[in-house]
Amino acid sequence: MREGTSPLIHRLDYQQPAYWIRKVDLTFDLDPAKTLVTSKMQVERNRAVPHGPLRLHGEELNLLRVLIDGSSVSFRQEGHELVIEGAPDADFALEIRNTCCPEKNTALSGLYTSGGSFFTQCEAEGFRRITYFLDRPDVMAVYTVTLRADASRYPILLSNGNLTDSGRLDNGRHFAVWSDPFPKPSYLFAVVAGDLVAREQRVRTRAGKDHLLQVYVRRGDLEKTEHAMNSLIASMVWDEARFGLPLDLERFMVVGVSDFNMGAMENKGLNIFNTSALLASPATATDADFHRIESIVAHEYFHNWTGNRVTCRDWFQLSLKEGLTVFRDQEFSMDMAGTPSARAVCRIQDVRQLRALQFPEDSGAMAHPVRPDSYAEINNFYTTTVYEKGAEVVRMYQTLVGRKGFEAGMKLYFERHDGQAVTCDDFAAAIADANPGSPLATRLDTFKRWYSQAGTPRLTARGEHDAAARTYTLRLAQHTPATPGQGDKQPQVIPVVMGLLDRHGAALALNAAGDTETVLVLDQAEQTFVFENIDSEPVPSLLRDFSAPVVLDDGLSDAALLVLMRHDSDAFNRWEAGQRLALNRILHALRAGQPLVLSPAFIEAMRGVLNHPELDPAFKELALTLPGESYIAEQLDVVDPQAIHAAVMAAQAQLASALRDDWIAAFEAHQVQGGYTPDPASSGKRALANLALSMLVLDARSSGDAVWPGKAYQRFKDASNMTDRLGALAALVNAGAELAAPALERFHALFKDDALVIDKWFALQARAPEVDGRVFARAKALTKHPDFTLRNPNRARSLVASLCMFNPAAFHRTDAAGYVFWADQVLAMDAINPQIASRIARAMDRWSVLAEPYRSAAREAVARVAAKPDLSTDVREIVERALASGESQAS
Ligand code: TRP
Ligand code: ZN
């Protein structure tokens, strides 16, 4: 082990705790500078572990006293543990008093202040920053919480469960007592205290029970909570209808806070949200924001069953709740979207996200299995692999056992494990046991390799038609590349949903029953499937609806891809065929080192999509958007970010000019009349109109035409909703139009008091396509803007993460200035908020595949950060893994 490396926690070292805490009675005397916490716990020895002291976790606390059954007891402090050797074997009462300092807590983990109110964040290990405890998810206790605070500054006092008492105290203070009837792990504990207001709604469920729903926000934000409330109600209805899972609480509260490390948190009965994942109004939020809010509100609500009622035994099982809950929120969003085409749009967006973020993770320094084997800092493993790849794994269960079979599996899972802290194996067993004889149950051990192997499997497919025998033989082969620390990979279970089309696009019967779609289950390195009665060479449509998270090489010609793009019954594969056509051209140009020229056939195909009489606008927008630069980089062994950027810009310019008249027609035909609603149909029209506008402004830049920039500016000024306003602004900024500067200035003046909109203003500038280093220079200058601060995670991300993680061509510079900027920001951030610093640190995950001179300069910047002696565990783990990944590559 390298010097200064933090110790690794290993999955296989799991042991039950020596003691259980069954009940806890917490009292908070809330004060920003010094909050007093009194914790009275009912503790019992774990009969399964009869030896060993009581070890409680605690960080950044001032300990005042420790009593067992009312008497003081001897203890010692070992690092972040409070160790009590002499605890009785019989059940006992443990009382601890300590203080903490919420206003100095810039890490936003534990108890902290934001905008003058108190909030908590306890997942994963934040509760130990509030008081000493067995802060691990397999210790589940029943909580009673008393909050005392100044009544005028903190009129609202909230915690989990039901309000059981409240009243006035001396000195202008007041109190509230909350009791949560459900035993829970400490990571689901929450407190909120402040001057907040609530939107309220009473609802009656199918089962006939009444519930009170509340959304708490700062004064002035109430009118932005309607969409969140509607999303919450829709989530309740859906979970009961689809999975038979009702709300189990009389009161369900949601609270918004502007300083928050992630999207939101599923604390039992008291979900806490980043305001960016909660607040929306037509004037300030885009269609994408409305959609994201709906899905995050649903995600946190769904955790009430998948996470809270059944929780994780240890943090290695994180995907048990996160993968499953993302799967559930994705299914919810698709059901809410309604039409088959709107569902496909959801699926395409999810897959695009997976490819842009998870695939690079899975081939970089931080590659890890869905159920990791070790970590130094658990906060580093709230990743797109655990969440999004985990959700794809759950989707494959459903594909293998069918929708009804999956619902039966979920039912069995809750029958077996309600109220327990369990593992991914328990989930797999429940789904398989409810579906005996299914392709899942018969291959369960092989299927579970999805939990243990990192890396994205490569699936190769080659077909051969035998005209004489009238057969089509499909050979499937799989291979998963090595990842850091995992050399040899075994074959995985890959469900391949597929069909065959004839040359004219007609679906062919795959069997005697006449089915035109089937699921091939690949579970070996190589397998062959034969289809009978196939008269002529078919076009295979494989991996429909993206039935497994793999990279597919089907070797299809452009002609075959065009057939799929025009005729496949699977909308996902129609989109995919178009993306592949574009990708093939871009990769060809990059590999040949030649300028990119789009072929007339490709341009005509795109024109066909844009003018198609039946396709949805939302689908058209997705089909006409070129593959992202990070996805293109994924296809290459050596990555030159500037070359990729140049190729994409060239492709875009050619599409803009070749389809100019069609873009004009599309822009005009997709104006939405009437009041704003974020429904799929009108947001699809806005998306296509905005794409058309950005193409027209881009083309005007090269043709010298002033009409479209002028129109964009006018639209920016007159827009009645944020989607159109930001779309027009982006068209100007992304094309580098002269009117961009006055538009940006006007936008800032209009929204200077709305932090979430100012975040968009920063992000738009930091993500603009780089031209001659101007975007980087502007972004760097913006760190000196009076509105910029590293203390607010949303603001830090809007500028620093936007530039370093989402704008490769601005970030990767031959003069290494991007890397110097990155190192400075990571180090500055680490002193404030290690979780956010460590997220930004991940911009260098894939430094070792960069072309020179980027590679050497990037390595130097990573080494400079790693050399800092007092780094957080969070950042240290990221930069050391980055350096190590380069070493293994070189050898
Ligand atoms: N469990 C949360 C979710 O997926 C996310 C989460 C984990 C989180 N750790 C956090 C949120 C820290 C905020 C801060 O919904
Ligand atoms: Zn979650």
PDB file of N, CA and C in Angstrom, residues 26 28 120 127 143-147 156-163 176-180 184 188-193 214 216 249 251-253 255 267-272:
ATOM      1  N   LEU A  26     -33.724  11.220  21.069  1.00  0.00           N
ATOM      2  CA  LEU A  26     -32.764  12.302  20.806  1.00  0.00           C
ATOM      3  C   LEU A  26     -33.370  13.643  21.189  1.00  0.00           C
ATOM      4  N   PHE A  28     -32.483  17.788  20.712  1.00  0.00           N
ATOM      5  CA  PHE A  28     -31.606  18.796  20.100  1.00  0.00           C
ATOM      6  C   PHE A  28     -31.929  20.162  20.687  1.00  0.00           C
ATOM      7  N   THR A 120     -30.289  18.334   7.896  1.00  0.00           N
ATOM      8  CA  THR A 120     -29.342  17.228   8.086  1.00  0.00           C
ATOM      9  C   THR A 120     -29.180  16.461   6.783  1.00  0.00           C
ATOM     10  N   PHE A 127     -24.612  10.605  10.152  1.00  0.00           N
ATOM     11  CA  PHE A 127     -25.219  10.630  11.495  1.00  0.00           C
ATOM     12  C   PHE A 127     -24.146  10.720  12.568  1.00  0.00           C
ATOM     13  N   TYR A 143     -36.960   5.759  16.607  1.00  0.00           N
ATOM     14  CA  TYR A 143     -36.503   7.080  17.047  1.00  0.00           C
ATOM     15  C   TYR A 143     -37.642   7.935  17.606  1.00  0.00           C
ATOM     16  N   THR A 144     -37.351   8.629  18.716  1.00  0.00           N
ATOM     17  CA  THR A 144     -38.178   9.736  19.188  1.00  0.00           C
ATOM     18  C   THR A 144     -37.262  10.951  19.242  1.00  0.00           C
ATOM     19  N   VAL A 145     -37.726  12.067  18.693  1.00  0.00           N
ATOM     20  CA  VAL A 145     -36.849  13.232  18.552  1.00  0.00           C
ATOM     21  C   VAL A 145     -37.522  14.468  19.134  1.00  0.00           C
ATOM     22  N   THR A 146     -36.841  15.133  20.057  1.00  0.00           N
ATOM     23  CA  THR A 146     -37.322  16.400  20.608  1.00  0.00           C
ATOM     24  C   THR A 146     -36.447  17.520  20.072  1.00  0.00           C
ATOM     25  N   LEU A 147     -37.091  18.509  19.456  1.00  0.00           N
ATOM     26  CA  LEU A 147     -36.350  19.649  18.915  1.00  0.00           C
ATOM     27  C   LEU A 147     -36.706  20.883  19.729  1.00  0.00           C
ATOM     28  N   ILE A 156     -40.642  26.441  12.246  1.00  0.00           N
ATOM     29  CA  ILE A 156     -40.965  25.073  11.787  1.00  0.00           C
ATOM     30  C   ILE A 156     -39.905  24.106  12.324  1.00  0.00           C
ATOM     31  N   LEU A 157     -40.341  23.077  13.028  1.00  0.00           N
ATOM     32  CA  LEU A 157     -39.440  22.055  13.576  1.00  0.00           C
ATOM     33  C   LEU A 157     -39.907  20.690  13.071  1.00  0.00           C
ATOM     34  N   LEU A 158     -39.071  20.016  12.264  1.00  0.00           N
ATOM     35  CA  LEU A 158     -39.495  18.754  11.643  1.00  0.00           C
ATOM     36  C   LEU A 158     -38.493  17.636  11.889  1.00  0.00           C
ATOM     37  N   SER A 159     -39.041  16.418  12.034  1.00  0.00           N
ATOM     38  CA  SER A 159     -38.199  15.224  12.009  1.00  0.00           C
ATOM     39  C   SER A 159     -39.040  14.084  11.445  1.00  0.00           C
ATOM     40  N   ASN A 160     -38.504  12.868  11.445  1.00  0.00           N
ATOM     41  CA  ASN A 160     -39.208  11.750  10.822  1.00  0.00           C
ATOM     42  C   ASN A 160     -40.452  11.344  11.630  1.00  0.00           C
ATOM     43  N   GLY A 161     -41.470  10.873  10.938  1.00  0.00           N
ATOM     44  CA  GLY A 161     -42.614  10.238  11.603  1.00  0.00           C
ATOM     45  C   GLY A 161     -43.753  11.188  11.869  1.00  0.00           C
ATOM     46  N   ASN A 162     -44.348  11.062  13.070  1.00  0.00           N
ATOM     47  CA  ASN A 162     -45.526  11.846  13.424  1.00  0.00           C
ATOM     48  C   ASN A 162     -45.217  12.829  14.536  1.00  0.00           C
ATOM     49  N   LEU A 163     -45.863  14.000  14.448  1.00  0.00           N
ATOM     50  CA  LEU A 163     -45.719  15.010  15.493  1.00  0.00           C
ATOM     51  C   LEU A 163     -46.544  14.563  16.691  1.00  0.00           C
ATOM     52  N   ALA A 176     -40.806  20.702  19.701  1.00  0.00           N
ATOM     53  CA  ALA A 176     -41.676  19.748  19.007  1.00  0.00           C
ATOM     54  C   ALA A 176     -41.114  18.355  19.257  1.00  0.00           C
ATOM     55  N   VAL A 177     -42.018  17.381  19.406  1.00  0.00           N
ATOM     56  CA  VAL A 177     -41.591  15.988  19.594  1.00  0.00           C
ATOM     57  C   VAL A 177     -42.113  15.155  18.429  1.00  0.00           C
ATOM     58  N   TRP A 178     -41.215  14.424  17.790  1.00  0.00           N
ATOM     59  CA  TRP A 178     -41.567  13.582  16.647  1.00  0.00           C
ATOM     60  C   TRP A 178     -41.266  12.119  16.964  1.00  0.00           C
ATOM     61  N   SER A 179     -42.218  11.230  16.602  1.00  0.00           N
ATOM     62  CA  SER A 179     -41.998   9.794  16.813  1.00  0.00           C
ATOM     63  C   SER A 179     -42.160   9.077  15.492  1.00  0.00           C
ATOM     64  N   ASP A 180     -41.165   8.300  15.161  1.00  0.00           N
ATOM     65  CA  ASP A 180     -41.233   7.497  13.939  1.00  0.00           C
ATOM     66  C   ASP A 180     -41.481   6.048  14.343  1.00  0.00           C
ATOM     67  N   LYS A 184     -35.510   2.164  11.858  1.00  0.00           N
ATOM     68  CA  LYS A 184     -34.759   2.580  10.665  1.00  0.00           C
ATOM     69  C   LYS A 184     -33.275   2.669  10.977  1.00  0.00           C
ATOM     70  N   LEU A 188     -31.213   7.223   7.596  1.00  0.00           N
ATOM     71  CA  LEU A 188     -32.524   7.752   7.187  1.00  0.00           C
ATOM     72  C   LEU A 188     -33.084   8.772   8.172  1.00  0.00           C
ATOM     73  N   PHE A 189     -32.287   9.111   9.188  1.00  0.00           N
ATOM     74  CA  PHE A 189     -32.711  10.117  10.161  1.00  0.00           C
ATOM     75  C   PHE A 189     -32.639  11.507   9.526  1.00  0.00           C
ATOM     76  N   ALA A 190     -33.561  12.388   9.924  1.00  0.00           N
ATOM     77  CA  ALA A 190     -33.489  13.763   9.421  1.00  0.00           C
ATOM     78  C   ALA A 190     -34.110  14.757  10.392  1.00  0.00           C
ATOM     79  N   VAL A 191     -33.572  15.959  10.369  1.00  0.00           N
ATOM     80  CA  VAL A 191     -34.120  17.095  11.102  1.00  0.00           C
ATOM     81  C   VAL A 191     -34.113  18.304  10.174  1.00  0.00           C
ATOM     82  N   VAL A 192     -35.178  19.111  10.263  1.00  0.00           N
ATOM     83  CA  VAL A 192     -35.217  20.402   9.571  1.00  0.00           C
ATOM     84  C   VAL A 192     -35.787  21.420  10.554  1.00  0.00           C
ATOM     85  N   ALA A 193     -35.170  22.570  10.651  1.00  0.00           N
ATOM     86  CA  ALA A 193     -35.707  23.627  11.514  1.00  0.00           C
ATOM     87  C   ALA A 193     -35.458  24.974  10.848  1.00  0.00           C
ATOM     88  N   GLN A 214     -46.917  17.289   2.410  1.00  0.00           N
ATOM     89  CA  GLN A 214     -46.456  18.673   2.558  1.00  0.00           C
ATOM     90  C   GLN A 214     -45.155  18.886   1.799  1.00  0.00           C
ATOM     91  N   TYR A 216     -42.245  21.696   1.892  1.00  0.00           N
ATOM     92  CA  TYR A 216     -41.730  22.861   2.624  1.00  0.00           C
ATOM     93  C   TYR A 216     -40.606  23.548   1.848  1.00  0.00           C
ATOM     94  N   LEU A 249     -47.298   5.967   5.916  1.00  0.00           N
ATOM     95  CA  LEU A 249     -47.209   7.033   6.921  1.00  0.00           C
ATOM     96  C   LEU A 249     -48.412   7.949   6.819  1.00  0.00           C
ATOM     97  N   ARG A 251     -48.189  11.078   7.486  1.00  0.00           N
ATOM     98  CA  ARG A 251     -47.681  12.353   7.029  1.00  0.00           C
ATOM     99  C   ARG A 251     -46.433  12.103   6.189  1.00  0.00           C
ATOM    100  N   PHE A 252     -46.380  12.728   5.022  1.00  0.00           N
ATOM    101  CA  PHE A 252     -45.196  12.594   4.179  1.00  0.00           C
ATOM    102  C   PHE A 252     -44.726  13.991   3.807  1.00  0.00           C
ATOM    103  N   MET A 253     -43.493  14.301   4.224  1.00  0.00           N
ATOM    104  CA  MET A 253     -42.994  15.665   4.037  1.00  0.00           C
ATOM    105  C   MET A 253     -41.800  15.692   3.079  1.00  0.00           C
ATOM    106  N   VAL A 255     -38.840  18.593   1.761  1.00  0.00           N
ATOM    107  CA  VAL A 255     -38.285  19.904   2.088  1.00  0.00           C
ATOM    108  C   VAL A 255     -37.216  20.281   1.076  1.00  0.00           C
ATOM    109  N   ASN A 267     -34.927  10.295   3.433  1.00  0.00           N
ATOM    110  CA  ASN A 267     -35.182  10.144   4.872  1.00  0.00           C
ATOM    111  C   ASN A 267     -36.632   9.754   5.120  1.00  0.00           C
ATOM    112  N   LYS A 268     -36.835   8.817   6.049  1.00  0.00           N
ATOM    113  CA  LYS A 268     -38.176   8.272   6.276  1.00  0.00           C
ATOM    114  C   LYS A 268     -39.200   9.372   6.578  1.00  0.00           C
ATOM    115  N   GLY A 269     -40.174   9.522   5.701  1.00  0.00           N
ATOM    116  CA  GLY A 269     -41.251  10.479   5.912  1.00  0.00           C
ATOM    117  C   GLY A 269     -40.836  11.941   5.795  1.00  0.00           C
ATOM    118  N   LEU A 270     -39.553  12.206   5.580  1.00  0.00           N
ATOM    119  CA  LEU A 270     -39.053  13.588   5.526  1.00  0.00           C
ATOM    120  C   LEU A 270     -37.953  13.695   4.468  1.00  0.00           C
ATOM    121  N   ASN A 271     -38.364  13.578   3.212  1.00  0.00           N
ATOM    122  CA  ASN A 271     -37.397  13.672   2.120  1.00  0.00           C
ATOM    123  C   ASN A 271     -36.834  15.093   2.047  1.00  0.00           C
ATOM    124  N   ILE A 272     -35.517  15.186   1.875  1.00  0.00           N
ATOM    125  CA  ILE A 272     -34.892  16.504   1.724  1.00  0.00           C
ATOM    126  C   ILE A 272     -34.330  16.613   0.308  1.00  0.00           C
TER     127      ILE A 272
END
